[in-house]
Short mmCIF file of C-alpha atoms in Angstrom, two decimals:
data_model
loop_
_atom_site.label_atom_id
_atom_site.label_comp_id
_atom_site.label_asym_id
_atom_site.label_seq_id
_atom_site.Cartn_x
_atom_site.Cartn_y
_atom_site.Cartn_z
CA UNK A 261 -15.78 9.25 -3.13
CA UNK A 262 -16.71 9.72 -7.12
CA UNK A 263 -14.18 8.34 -9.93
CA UNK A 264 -12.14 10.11 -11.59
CA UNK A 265 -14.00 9.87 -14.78
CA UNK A 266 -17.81 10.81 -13.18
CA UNK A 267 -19.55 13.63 -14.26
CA UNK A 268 -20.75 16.55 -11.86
CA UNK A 269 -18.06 15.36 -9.36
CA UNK A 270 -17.67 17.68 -6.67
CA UNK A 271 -13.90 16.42 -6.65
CA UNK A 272 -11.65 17.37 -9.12
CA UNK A 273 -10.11 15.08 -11.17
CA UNK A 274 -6.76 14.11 -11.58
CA UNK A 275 -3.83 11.92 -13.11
CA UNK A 276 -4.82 8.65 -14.06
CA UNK A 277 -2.78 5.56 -14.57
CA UNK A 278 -3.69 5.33 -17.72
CA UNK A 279 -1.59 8.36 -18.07
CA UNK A 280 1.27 6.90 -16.18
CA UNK A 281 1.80 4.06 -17.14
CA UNK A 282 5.13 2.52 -15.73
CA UNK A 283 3.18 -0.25 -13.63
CA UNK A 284 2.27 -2.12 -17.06
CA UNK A 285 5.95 -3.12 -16.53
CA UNK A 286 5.40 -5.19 -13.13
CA UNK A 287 2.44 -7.21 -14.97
CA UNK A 288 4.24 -9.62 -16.72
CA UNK A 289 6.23 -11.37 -13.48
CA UNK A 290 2.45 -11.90 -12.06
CA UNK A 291 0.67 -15.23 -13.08
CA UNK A 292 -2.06 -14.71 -16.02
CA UNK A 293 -4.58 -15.03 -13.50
CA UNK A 294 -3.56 -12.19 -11.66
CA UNK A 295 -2.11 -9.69 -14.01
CA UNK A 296 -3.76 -6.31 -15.26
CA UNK A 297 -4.68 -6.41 -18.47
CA UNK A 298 -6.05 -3.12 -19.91
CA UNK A 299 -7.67 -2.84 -23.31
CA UNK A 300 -4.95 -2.05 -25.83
CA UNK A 301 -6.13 1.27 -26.86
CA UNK A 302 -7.02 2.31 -23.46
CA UNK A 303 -3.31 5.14 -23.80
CA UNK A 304 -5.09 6.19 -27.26
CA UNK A 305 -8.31 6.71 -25.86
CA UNK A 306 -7.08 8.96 -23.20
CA UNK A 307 -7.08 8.48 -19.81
CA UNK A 308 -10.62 8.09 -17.23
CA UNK A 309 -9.75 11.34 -15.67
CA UNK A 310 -8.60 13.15 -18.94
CA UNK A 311 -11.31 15.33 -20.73
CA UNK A 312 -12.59 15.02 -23.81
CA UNK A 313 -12.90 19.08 -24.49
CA UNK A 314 -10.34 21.22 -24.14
CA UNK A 315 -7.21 18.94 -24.58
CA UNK A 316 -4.28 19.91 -23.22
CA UNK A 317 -5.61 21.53 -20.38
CA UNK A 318 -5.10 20.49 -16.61
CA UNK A 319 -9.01 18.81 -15.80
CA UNK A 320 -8.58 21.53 -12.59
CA UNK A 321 -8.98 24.13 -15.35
CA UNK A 322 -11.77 22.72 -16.95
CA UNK A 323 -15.60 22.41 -15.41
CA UNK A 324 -16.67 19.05 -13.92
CA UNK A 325 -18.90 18.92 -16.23
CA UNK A 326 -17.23 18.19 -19.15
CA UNK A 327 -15.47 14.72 -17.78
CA UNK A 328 -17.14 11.86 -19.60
CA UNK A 329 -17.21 8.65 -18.16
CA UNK A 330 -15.21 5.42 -19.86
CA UNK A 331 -15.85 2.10 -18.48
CA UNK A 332 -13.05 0.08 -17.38
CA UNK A 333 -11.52 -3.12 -19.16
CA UNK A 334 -12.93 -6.56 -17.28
CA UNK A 335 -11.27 -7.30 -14.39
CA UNK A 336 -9.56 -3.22 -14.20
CA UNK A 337 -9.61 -1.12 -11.36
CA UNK A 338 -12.07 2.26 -11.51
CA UNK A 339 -9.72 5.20 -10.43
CA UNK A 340 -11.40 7.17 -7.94
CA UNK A 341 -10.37 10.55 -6.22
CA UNK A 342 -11.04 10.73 -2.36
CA UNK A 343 -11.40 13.98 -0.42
CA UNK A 344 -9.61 13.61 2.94
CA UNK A 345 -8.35 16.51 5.20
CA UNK A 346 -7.58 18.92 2.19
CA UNK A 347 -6.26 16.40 0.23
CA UNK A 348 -6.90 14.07 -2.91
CA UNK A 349 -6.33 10.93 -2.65
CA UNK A 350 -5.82 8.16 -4.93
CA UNK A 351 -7.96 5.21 -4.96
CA UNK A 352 -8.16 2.10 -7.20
CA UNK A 353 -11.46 -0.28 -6.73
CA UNK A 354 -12.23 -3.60 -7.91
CA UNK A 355 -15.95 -2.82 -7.29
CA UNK A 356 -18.15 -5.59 -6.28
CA UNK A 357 -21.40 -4.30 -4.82
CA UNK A 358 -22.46 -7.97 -3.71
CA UNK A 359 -19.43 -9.36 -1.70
CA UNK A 360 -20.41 -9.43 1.56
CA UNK A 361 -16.71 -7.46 2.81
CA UNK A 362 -14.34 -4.99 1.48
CA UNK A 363 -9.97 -5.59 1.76
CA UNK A 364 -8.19 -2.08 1.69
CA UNK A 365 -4.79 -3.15 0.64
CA UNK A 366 -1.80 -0.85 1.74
CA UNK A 367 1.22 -0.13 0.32
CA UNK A 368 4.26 0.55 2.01
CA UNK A 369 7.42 2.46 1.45
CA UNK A 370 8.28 2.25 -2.14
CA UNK A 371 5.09 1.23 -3.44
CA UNK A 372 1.93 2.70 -4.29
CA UNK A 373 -1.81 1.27 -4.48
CA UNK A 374 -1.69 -0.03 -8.41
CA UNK A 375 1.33 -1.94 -7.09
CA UNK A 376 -1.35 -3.98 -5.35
CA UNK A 377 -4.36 -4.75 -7.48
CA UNK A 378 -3.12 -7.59 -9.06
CA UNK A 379 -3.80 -9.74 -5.44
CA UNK A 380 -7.41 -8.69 -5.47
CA UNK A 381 -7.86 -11.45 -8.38
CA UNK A 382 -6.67 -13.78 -5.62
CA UNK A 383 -9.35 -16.38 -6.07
CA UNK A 384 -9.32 -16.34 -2.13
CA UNK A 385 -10.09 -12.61 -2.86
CA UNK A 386 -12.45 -12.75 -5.65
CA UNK A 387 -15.22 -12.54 -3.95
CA UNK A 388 -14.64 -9.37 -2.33
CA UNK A 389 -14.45 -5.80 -3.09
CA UNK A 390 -11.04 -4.63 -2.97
CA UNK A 391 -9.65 -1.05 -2.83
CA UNK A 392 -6.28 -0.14 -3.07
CA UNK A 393 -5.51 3.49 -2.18
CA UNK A 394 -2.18 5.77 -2.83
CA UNK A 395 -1.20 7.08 0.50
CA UNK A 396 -0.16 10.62 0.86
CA UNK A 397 2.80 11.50 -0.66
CA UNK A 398 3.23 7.95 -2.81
CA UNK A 399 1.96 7.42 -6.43
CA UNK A 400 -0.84 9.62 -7.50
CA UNK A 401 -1.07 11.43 -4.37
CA UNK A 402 0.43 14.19 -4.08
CA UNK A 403 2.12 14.99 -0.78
CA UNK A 404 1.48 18.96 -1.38
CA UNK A 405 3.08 21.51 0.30
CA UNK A 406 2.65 19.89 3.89
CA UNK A 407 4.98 17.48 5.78
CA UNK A 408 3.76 13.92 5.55
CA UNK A 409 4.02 12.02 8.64
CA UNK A 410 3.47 8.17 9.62
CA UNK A 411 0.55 9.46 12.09
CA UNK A 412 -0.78 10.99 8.86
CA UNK A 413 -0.77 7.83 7.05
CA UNK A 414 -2.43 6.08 10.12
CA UNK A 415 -4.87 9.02 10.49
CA UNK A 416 -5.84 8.31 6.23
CA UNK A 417 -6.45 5.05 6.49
CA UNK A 418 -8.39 5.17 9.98
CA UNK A 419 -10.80 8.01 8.43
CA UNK A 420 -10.83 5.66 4.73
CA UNK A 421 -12.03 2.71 6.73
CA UNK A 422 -14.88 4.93 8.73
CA UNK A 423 -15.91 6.65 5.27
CA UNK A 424 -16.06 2.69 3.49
CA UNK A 425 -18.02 1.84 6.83
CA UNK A 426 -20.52 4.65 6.15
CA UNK A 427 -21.29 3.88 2.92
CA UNK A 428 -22.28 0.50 3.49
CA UNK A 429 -21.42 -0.72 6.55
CA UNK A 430 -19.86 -3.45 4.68
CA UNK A 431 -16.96 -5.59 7.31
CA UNK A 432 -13.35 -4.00 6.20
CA UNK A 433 -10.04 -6.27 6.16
CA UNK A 434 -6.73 -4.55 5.97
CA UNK A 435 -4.07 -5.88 3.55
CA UNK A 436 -0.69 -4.90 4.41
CA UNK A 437 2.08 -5.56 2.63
CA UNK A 438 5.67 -5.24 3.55
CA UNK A 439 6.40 -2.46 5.52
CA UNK A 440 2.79 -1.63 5.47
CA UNK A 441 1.83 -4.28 7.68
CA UNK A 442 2.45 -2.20 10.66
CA UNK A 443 0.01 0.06 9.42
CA UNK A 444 -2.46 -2.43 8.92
CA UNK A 445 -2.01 -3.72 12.19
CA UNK A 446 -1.72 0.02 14.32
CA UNK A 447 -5.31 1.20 12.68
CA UNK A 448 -7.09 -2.07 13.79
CA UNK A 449 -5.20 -2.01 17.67
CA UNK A 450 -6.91 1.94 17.87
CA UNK A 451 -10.13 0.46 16.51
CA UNK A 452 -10.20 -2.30 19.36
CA UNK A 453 -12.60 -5.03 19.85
CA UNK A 454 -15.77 -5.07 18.01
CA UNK A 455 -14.05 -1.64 16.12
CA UNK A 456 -14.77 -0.92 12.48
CA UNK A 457 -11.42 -3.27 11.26
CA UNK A 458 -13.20 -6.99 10.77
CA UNK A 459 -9.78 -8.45 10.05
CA UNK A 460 -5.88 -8.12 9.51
CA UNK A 461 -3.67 -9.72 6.61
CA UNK A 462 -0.27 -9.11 6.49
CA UNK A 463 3.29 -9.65 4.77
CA UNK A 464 5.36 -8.00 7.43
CA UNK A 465 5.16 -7.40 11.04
CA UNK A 466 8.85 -5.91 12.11
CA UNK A 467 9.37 -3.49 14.48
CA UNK A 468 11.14 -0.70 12.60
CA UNK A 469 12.44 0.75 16.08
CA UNK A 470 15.32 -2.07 15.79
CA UNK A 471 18.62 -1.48 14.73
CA UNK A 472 18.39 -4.54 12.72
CA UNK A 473 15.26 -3.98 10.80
CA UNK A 474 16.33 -0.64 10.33
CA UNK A 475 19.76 -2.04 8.67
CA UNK A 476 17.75 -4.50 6.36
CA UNK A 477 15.63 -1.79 5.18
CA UNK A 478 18.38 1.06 4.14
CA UNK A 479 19.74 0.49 0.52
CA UNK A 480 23.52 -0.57 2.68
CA UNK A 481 24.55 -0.54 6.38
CA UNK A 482 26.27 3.07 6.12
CA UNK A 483 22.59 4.19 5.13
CA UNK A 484 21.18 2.05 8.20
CA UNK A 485 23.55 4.08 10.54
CA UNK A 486 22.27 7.52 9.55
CA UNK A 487 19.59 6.93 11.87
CA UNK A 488 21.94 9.03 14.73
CA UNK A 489 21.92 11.74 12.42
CA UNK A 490 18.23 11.55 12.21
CA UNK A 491 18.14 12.02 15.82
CA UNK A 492 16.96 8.16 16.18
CA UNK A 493 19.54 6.17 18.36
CA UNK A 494 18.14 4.83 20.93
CA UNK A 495 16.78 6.96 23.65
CA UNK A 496 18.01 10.37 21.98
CA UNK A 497 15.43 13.61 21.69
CA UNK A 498 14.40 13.59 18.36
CA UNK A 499 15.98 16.34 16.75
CA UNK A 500 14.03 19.40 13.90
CA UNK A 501 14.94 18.32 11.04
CA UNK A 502 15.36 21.08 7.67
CA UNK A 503 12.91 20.15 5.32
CA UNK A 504 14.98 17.41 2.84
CA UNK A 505 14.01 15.12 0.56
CA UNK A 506 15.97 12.34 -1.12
CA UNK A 507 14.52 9.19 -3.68
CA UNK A 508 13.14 6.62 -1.93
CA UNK A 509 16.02 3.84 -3.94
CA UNK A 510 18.91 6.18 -2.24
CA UNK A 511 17.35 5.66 1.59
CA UNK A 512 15.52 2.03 1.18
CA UNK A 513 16.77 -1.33 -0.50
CA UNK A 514 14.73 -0.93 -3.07
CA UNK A 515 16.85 -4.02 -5.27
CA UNK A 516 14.98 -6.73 -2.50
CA UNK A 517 11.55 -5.55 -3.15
CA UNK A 518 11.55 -8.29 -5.64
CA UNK A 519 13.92 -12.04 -6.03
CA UNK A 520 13.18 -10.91 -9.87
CA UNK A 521 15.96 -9.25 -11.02
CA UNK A 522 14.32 -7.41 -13.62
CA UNK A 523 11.52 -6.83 -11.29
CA UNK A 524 13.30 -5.15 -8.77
CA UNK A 525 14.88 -2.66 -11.44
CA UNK A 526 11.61 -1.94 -12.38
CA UNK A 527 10.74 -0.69 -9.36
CA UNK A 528 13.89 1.01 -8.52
CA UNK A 529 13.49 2.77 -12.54
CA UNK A 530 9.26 3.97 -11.52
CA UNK A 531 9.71 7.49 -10.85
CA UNK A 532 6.49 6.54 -8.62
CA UNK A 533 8.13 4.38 -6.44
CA UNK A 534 11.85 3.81 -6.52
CA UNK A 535 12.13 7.19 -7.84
CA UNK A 536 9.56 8.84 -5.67
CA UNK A 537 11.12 11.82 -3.53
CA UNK A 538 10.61 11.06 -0.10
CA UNK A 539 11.04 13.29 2.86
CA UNK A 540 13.33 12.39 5.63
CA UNK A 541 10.87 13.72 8.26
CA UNK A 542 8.30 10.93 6.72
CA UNK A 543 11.26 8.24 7.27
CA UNK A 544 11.88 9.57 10.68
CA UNK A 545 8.05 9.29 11.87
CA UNK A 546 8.09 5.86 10.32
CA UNK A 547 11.46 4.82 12.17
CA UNK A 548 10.35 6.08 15.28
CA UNK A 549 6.81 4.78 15.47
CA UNK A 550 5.91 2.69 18.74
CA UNK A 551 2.33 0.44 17.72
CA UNK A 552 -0.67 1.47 18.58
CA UNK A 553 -1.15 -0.38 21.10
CA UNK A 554 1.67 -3.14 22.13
CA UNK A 555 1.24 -6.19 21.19
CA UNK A 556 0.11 -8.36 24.40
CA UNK A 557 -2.40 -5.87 24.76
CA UNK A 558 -3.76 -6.14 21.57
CA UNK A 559 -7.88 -6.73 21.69
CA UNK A 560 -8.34 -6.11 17.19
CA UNK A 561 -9.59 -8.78 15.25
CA UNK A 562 -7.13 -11.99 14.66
CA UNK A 563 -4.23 -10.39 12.72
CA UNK A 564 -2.71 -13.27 9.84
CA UNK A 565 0.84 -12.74 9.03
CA UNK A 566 1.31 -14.46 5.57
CA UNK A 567 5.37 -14.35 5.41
CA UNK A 568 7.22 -14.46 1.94
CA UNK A 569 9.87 -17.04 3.51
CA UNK A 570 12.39 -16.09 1.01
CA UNK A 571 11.91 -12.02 1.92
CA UNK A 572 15.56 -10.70 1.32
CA UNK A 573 14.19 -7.23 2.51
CA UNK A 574 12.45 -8.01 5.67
CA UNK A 575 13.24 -11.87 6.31
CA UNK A 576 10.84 -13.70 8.41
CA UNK A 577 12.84 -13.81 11.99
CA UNK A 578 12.33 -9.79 11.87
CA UNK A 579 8.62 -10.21 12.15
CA UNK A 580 8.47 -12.91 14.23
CA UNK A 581 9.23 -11.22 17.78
CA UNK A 582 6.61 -8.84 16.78
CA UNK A 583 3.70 -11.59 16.24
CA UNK A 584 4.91 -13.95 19.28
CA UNK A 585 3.95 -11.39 21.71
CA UNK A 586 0.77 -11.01 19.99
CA UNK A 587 0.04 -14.46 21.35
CA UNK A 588 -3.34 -16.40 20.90
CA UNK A 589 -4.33 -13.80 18.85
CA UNK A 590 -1.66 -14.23 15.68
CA UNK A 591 -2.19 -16.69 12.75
CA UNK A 592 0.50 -17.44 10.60
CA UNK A 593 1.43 -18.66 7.11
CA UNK A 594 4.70 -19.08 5.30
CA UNK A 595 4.83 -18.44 1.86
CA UNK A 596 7.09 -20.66 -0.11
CA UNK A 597 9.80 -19.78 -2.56
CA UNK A 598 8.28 -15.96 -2.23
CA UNK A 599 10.29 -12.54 -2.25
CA UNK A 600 9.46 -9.57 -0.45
CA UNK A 601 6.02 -8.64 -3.08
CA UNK A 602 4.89 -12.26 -3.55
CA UNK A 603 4.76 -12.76 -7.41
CA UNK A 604 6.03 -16.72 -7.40
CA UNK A 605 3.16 -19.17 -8.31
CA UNK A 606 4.59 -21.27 -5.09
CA UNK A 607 3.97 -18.30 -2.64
CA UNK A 608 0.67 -16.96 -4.13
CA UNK A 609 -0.87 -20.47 -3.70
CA UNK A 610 0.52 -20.58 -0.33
CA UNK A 611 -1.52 -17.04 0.24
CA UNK A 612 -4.39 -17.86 -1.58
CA UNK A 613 -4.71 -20.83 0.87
CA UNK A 614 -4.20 -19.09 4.19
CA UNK A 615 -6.45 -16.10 2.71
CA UNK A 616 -9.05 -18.34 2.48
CA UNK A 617 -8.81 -20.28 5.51
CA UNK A 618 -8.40 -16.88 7.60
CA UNK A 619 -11.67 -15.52 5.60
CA UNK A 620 -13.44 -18.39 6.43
CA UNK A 621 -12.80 -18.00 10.20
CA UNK A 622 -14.20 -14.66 10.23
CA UNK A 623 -17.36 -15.63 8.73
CA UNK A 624 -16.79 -13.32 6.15
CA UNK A 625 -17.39 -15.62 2.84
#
């Protein structure tokens, strides 16, 4: 993995979010202590993965060779480009060579990695390194020309956490948030006991095979329902589907990402996430997925689900059949006065406490 703005990379470089620049927005509903705050003529300066020759041209068009490194603002994410199956994949890391773990935090539908960073200034979280990548086909990363798939997502993150693991054999925790705690919680169940996942945080643990989960998560019931079309009512053959693809705010409720008004129209306005084109095939996989491994036969690390109890999106009683049958092997939190992405002071103490606690347990501080 090499940042975007290293010279020699044998990676090219790509778009930066210093380039776009619509997450700036979502700062200001984040505590102080949390918030992103770039240097105010970072946007003059030019991006980390913009040259400094040749303006105006794509960096693919231009040798490695002439990308010039810029340090990041205190506190600011490096950008870094991953090479995985083909692809290029977006990462954003609060680098800390000395913390004794790593957190990948995951984004789910509607969101993409920069979403994230803000939570690894938890002070729970300060001490650790924290990466927050762009899964295929969501913010910087480009889906390309292929179909993305849940499996592929599952398959990114399983290969991420065995490329983090051979760099330094640092212990990984996955961070999943909303939707994306599924995810979190599928790659640890294939890693298994003693497996390269050291521990699980999550926001979200419903099943999206259930009609009612499903319902929550479409922008209105009509939109719920299309899952017969989709070739998902129960026990049905899954039927080819054309390639199509619609903006994520027409599929998923986009307006309960947030209880912040204005928040939640900022998401639904970022053409990188309420705006983002999303194929129906990806929404399918994701629909239809069955865990990794079910959960009373789960044998991954101790799996913490931190619940925003005021989640209009995904309330609390969806996740909590999930994590029952997970058994001695669940931890859970409720965080107060919190929406779907936790941004009120109440909730992010309420994290920042079970964070630590659950850190603490695994020895990981």
């Amino acid at each position: 993995m090499r940042a975007v703005s290293e010279p020699g990379s044998d990676t090219a470089v790509g778009p930066s979010y210093a380039e776009h620049r619509h997450w700036l927005r979502y700062q200001e509903f984040f505590p102080s202590g949390l918030s992103l705050e770039p240097e105010p003529d970072a946007e003059s300066r030019g991006s980390a993965s913009r040259l400094l020759t040749g303006r105006g041209l794509p960096a693919e068009a231009l040798p490695n060779t002439a990308v010039q490194p810029e340090a990041p603002a205190p506190g600011m994410p490096v950008e870094e480009w991953w090479s995985w199956r083909g692809r290029r994949v977006h990462l954003d890391r609060i680098a800390r060579p000395d913390a004794p773990a790593k957190v990948i935090a995951l984004h789910g539908i509607g969101g993409y990695g920069r979403m994230l960073t803000p939570y690894g200034r938890l002070p729970a979280l300060a001490d650790l390194e924290f990466l927050a990548p762009d899964l295929p086909g969501f913010g910087l990363t480009s889906s390309g020309l292929r179909n993305v798939t849940y499996a592929g997502w599952l398959r990114c993150v399983t290969d991420l956490v065995a490329a983090e693991r051979r760099t330094d054999q640092r212990p990984v925790v996955l961070m999943g948030v909303g939707s994306a705690g599924r995810l979190a919680y599928d790659v640890a169940a294939r890693a298994g006991a003693g497996g390269s996942v050291a521990g699980v945080l999550v926001t979200g643990l419903a099943d999206p095979r259930r009609d009612d989960v499903r319902r929550m998560l479409a922008t209105t019931p009509e939109v719920g329902r299309w899952s017969g079309l989709l070739g998902l009512l129960p026990g049905s053959v899954p039927m080819p589907l054309p390639p199509a693809w619609a903006p994520v705010r027409w599929l998923v409720n986009i307006a309960a990402m947030s209880n912040h008004a204005q928040f939640a129209h900022a998401i639904w306005a970022d053409p990188l996430a309420g705006g983002n084109w999303m194929s129906l095939g990806f929404l399918r996989s994701y629909l239809v997925a069955a865990p990794a491994v079910e959960p009373e036969d789960y044998a991954g690390p101790p799996v913490l689900l931190a619940h925003p109890a005021e989640d209009r999106w995904s309330p609390p009683r969806l996740s909590q059949e999930f994590f029952d049958r997970l058994g001695a092997r669940g931890r859970f939190a409720e965080l107060n006065g919190a929406g779907h992405l936790p941004t009120e002071e109440s909730g992010l103490a309420d994290l920042d406490r079970a964070v630590r606690d659950y850190v603490d347990e695994l020895g990981l501080t």
